[in-house]
mmCIF file of C-alpha atoms in Angstrom:
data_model
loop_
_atom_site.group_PDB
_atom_site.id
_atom_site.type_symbol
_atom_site.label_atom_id
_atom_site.label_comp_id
_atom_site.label_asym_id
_atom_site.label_seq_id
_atom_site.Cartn_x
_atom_site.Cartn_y
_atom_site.Cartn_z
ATOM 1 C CA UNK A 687 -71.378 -75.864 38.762
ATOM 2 C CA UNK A 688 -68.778 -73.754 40.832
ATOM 3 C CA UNK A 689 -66.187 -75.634 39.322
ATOM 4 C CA UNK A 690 -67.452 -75.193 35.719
ATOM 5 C CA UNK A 691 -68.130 -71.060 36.498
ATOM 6 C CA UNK A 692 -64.412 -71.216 37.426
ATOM 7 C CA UNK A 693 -63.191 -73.193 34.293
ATOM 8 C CA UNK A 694 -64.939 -70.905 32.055
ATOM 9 C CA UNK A 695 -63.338 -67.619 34.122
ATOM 10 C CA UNK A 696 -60.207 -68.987 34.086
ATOM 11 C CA UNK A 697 -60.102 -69.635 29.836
ATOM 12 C CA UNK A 698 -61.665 -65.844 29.310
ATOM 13 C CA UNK A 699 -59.001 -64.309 31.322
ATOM 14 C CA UNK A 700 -56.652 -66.141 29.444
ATOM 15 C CA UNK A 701 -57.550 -65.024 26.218
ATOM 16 C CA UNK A 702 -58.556 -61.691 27.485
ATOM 17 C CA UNK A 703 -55.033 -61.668 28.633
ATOM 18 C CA UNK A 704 -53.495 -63.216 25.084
ATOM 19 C CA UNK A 705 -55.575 -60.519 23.253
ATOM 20 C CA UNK A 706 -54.344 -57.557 25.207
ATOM 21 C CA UNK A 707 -50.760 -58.519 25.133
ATOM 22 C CA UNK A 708 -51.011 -59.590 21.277
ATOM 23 C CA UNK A 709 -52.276 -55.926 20.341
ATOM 24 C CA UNK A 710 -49.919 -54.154 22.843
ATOM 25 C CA UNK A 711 -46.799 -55.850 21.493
ATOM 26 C CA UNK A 712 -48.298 -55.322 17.805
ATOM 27 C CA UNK A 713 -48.303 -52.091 18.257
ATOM 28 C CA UNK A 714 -44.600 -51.721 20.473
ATOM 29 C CA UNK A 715 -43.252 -53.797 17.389
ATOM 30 C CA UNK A 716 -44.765 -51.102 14.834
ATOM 31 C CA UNK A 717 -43.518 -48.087 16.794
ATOM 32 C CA UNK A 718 -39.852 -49.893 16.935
ATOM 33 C CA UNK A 719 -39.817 -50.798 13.299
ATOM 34 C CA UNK A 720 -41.681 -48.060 11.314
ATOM 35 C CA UNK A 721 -42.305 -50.447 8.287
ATOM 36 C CA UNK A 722 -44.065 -48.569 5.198
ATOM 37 C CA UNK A 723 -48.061 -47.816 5.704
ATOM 38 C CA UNK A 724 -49.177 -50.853 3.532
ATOM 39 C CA UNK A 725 -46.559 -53.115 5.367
ATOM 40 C CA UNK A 726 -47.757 -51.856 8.314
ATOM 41 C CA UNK A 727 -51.774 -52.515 7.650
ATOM 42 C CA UNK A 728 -50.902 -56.376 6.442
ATOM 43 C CA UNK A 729 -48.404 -56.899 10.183
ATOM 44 C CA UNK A 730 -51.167 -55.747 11.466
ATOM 45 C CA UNK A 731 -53.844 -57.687 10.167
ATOM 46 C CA UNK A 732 -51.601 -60.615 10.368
ATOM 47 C CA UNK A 733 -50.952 -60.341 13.854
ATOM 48 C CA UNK A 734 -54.703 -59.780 15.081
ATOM 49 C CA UNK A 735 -55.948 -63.169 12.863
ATOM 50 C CA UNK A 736 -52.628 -64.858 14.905
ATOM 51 C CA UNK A 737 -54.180 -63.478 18.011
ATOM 52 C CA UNK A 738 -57.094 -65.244 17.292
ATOM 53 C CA UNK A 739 -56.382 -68.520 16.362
ATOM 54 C CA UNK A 740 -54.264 -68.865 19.386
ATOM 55 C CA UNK A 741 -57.266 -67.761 21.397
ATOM 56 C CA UNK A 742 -59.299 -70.282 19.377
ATOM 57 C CA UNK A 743 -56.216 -73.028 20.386
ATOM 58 C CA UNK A 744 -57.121 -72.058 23.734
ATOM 59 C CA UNK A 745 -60.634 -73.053 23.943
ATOM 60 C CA UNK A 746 -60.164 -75.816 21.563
ATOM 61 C CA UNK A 747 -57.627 -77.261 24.116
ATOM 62 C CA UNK A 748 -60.205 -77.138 26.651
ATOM 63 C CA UNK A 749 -63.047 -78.570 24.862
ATOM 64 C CA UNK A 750 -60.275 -81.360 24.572
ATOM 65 C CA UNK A 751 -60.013 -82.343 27.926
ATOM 66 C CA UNK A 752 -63.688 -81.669 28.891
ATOM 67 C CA UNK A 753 -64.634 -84.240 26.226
ATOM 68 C CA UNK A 754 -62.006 -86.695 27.551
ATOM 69 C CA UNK A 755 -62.869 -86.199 31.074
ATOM 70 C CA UNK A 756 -65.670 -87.483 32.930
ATOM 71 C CA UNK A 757 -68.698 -85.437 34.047
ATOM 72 C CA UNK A 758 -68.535 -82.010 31.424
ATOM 73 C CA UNK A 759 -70.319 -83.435 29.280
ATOM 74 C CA UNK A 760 -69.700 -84.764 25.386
ATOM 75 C CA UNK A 761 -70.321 -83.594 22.141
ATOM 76 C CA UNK A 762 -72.813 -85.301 19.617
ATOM 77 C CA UNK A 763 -72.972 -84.810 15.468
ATOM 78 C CA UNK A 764 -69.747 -84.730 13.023
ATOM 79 C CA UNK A 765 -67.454 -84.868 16.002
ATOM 80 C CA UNK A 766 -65.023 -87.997 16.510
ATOM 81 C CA UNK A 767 -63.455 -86.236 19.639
ATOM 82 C CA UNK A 768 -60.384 -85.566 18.138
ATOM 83 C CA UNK A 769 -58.392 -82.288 18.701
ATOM 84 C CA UNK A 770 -59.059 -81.452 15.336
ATOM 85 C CA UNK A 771 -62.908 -81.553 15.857
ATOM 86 C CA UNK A 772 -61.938 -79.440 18.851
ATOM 87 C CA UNK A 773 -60.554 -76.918 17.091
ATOM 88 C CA UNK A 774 -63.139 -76.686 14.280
ATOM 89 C CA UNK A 775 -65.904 -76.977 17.345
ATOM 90 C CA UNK A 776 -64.419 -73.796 18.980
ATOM 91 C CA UNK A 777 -63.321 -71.887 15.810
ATOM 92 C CA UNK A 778 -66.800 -72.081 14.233
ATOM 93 C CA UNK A 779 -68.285 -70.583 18.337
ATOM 94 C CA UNK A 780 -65.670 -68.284 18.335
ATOM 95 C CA UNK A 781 -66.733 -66.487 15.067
ATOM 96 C CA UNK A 782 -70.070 -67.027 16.058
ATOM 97 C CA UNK A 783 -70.809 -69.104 12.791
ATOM 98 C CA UNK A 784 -71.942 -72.282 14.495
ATOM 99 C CA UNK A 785 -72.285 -74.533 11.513
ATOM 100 C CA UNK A 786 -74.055 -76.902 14.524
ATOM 101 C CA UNK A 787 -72.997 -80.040 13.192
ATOM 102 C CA UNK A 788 -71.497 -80.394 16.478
ATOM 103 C CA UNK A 789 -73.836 -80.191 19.471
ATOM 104 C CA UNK A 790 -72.393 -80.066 22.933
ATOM 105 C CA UNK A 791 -74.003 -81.763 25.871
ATOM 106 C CA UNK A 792 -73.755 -81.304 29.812
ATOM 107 C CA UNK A 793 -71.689 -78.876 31.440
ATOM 108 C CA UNK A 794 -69.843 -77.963 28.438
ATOM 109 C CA UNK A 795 -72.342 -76.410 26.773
ATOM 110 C CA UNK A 796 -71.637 -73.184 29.258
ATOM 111 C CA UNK A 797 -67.855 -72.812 27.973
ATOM 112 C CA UNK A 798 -69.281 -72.762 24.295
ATOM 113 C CA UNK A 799 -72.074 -69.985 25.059
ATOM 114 C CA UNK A 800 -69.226 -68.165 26.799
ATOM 115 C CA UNK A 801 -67.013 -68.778 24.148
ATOM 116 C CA UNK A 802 -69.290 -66.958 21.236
ATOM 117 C CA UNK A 803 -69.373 -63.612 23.773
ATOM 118 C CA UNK A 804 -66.114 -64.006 23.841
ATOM 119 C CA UNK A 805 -65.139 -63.923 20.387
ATOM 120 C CA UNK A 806 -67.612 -61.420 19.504
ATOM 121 C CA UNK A 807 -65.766 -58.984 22.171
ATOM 122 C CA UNK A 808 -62.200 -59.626 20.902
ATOM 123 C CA UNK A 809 -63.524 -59.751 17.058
ATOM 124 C CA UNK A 810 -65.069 -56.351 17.918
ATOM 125 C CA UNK A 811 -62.211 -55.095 19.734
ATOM 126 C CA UNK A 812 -59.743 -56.222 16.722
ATOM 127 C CA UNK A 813 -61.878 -54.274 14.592
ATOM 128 C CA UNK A 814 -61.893 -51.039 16.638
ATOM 129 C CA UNK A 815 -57.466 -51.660 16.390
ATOM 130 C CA UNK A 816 -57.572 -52.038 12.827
ATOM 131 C CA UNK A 817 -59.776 -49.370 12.181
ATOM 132 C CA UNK A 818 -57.800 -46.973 14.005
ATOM 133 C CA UNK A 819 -54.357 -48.555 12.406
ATOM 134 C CA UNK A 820 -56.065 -47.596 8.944
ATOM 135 C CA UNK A 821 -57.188 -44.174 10.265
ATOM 136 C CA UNK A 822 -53.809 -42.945 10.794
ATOM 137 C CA UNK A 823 -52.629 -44.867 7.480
ATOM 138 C CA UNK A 824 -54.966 -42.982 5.698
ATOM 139 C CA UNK A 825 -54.652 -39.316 7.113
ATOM 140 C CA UNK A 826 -50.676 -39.529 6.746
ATOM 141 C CA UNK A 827 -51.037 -40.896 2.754
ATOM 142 C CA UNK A 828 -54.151 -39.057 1.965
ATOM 143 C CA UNK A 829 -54.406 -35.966 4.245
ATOM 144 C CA UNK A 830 -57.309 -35.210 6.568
ATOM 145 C CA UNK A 831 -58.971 -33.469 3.963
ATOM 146 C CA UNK A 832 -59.705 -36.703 2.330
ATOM 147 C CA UNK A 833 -60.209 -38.945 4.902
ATOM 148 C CA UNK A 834 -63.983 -36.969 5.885
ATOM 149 C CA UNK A 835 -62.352 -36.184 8.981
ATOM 150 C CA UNK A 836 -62.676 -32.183 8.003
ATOM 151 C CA UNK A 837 -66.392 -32.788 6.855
#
């Protein structure tokens, strides 16, 4: 159990720490270039859905090697334990969709609950960057006045 508290610490950091560094050089590489406001919304949508399918990579990886390795556990339904599966196991916890075609079992079942808190966070946190990416788009094409920021 120790070991499997550390896995699953060790794979949010890490895409804690992808996350962070994705949105801080997104926003370093907008400052440098200064690319037109609608160029500027699509980089940065672009760049966030990168950010999280190389997050998603991450925890597909390690669904991967639990599955392969013995005592975390297997996964039961539509899943042939290919990385493939893998990756559509973790993208579908990640967004919180969870077809549940796939059903983990054993100690890998903790990585997949941490997994859809995980995504939820960053998903939520991509949002709040957008948002504020679209903010300033808007007030510099459109004026305060029209953005309800003066009402």
């Amino acid at each position: 159990m120790l070991l499997a508290t550390a896995l699953n610490v060790l794979v949010v950091m890490t895409v804690v720490l992808i996350h962070y560094e994705a949105l801080i050089r997104l926003s370093g590489f907008l400052a440098r270039t200064r690319p037109r406001h609608r160029v500027r919304l699509l980089v940065t949508v672009l760049g966030v859905l990168v950010a999280h399918a190389v997050e998603v990579w991450v925890f597909a990886l390690v669904y991967y090697g639990m599955h392969r390795a013995d005592g975390w556990g297997h996964f039961q339904g539509n899943f042939d334990g290919s990385l493939m599966d893998s990756v559509y196991f973790s993208f579908t916890t990640f967004t919180t969709l969870g077809f549940g075609d796939i059903e983990p079992l054993g100690t890998v079942r903790f990585l997949t609950g941490i997994e859809g808190l995980t995504g939820l966070v960053l998903i939520t946190w991509s949002a709040s960057y957008l948002f504020v990416e679209m903010q300033r788009h808007w007030a510099f094409r459109y004026g305060a006045s029209d953005t309800g920021a003066d009402s």
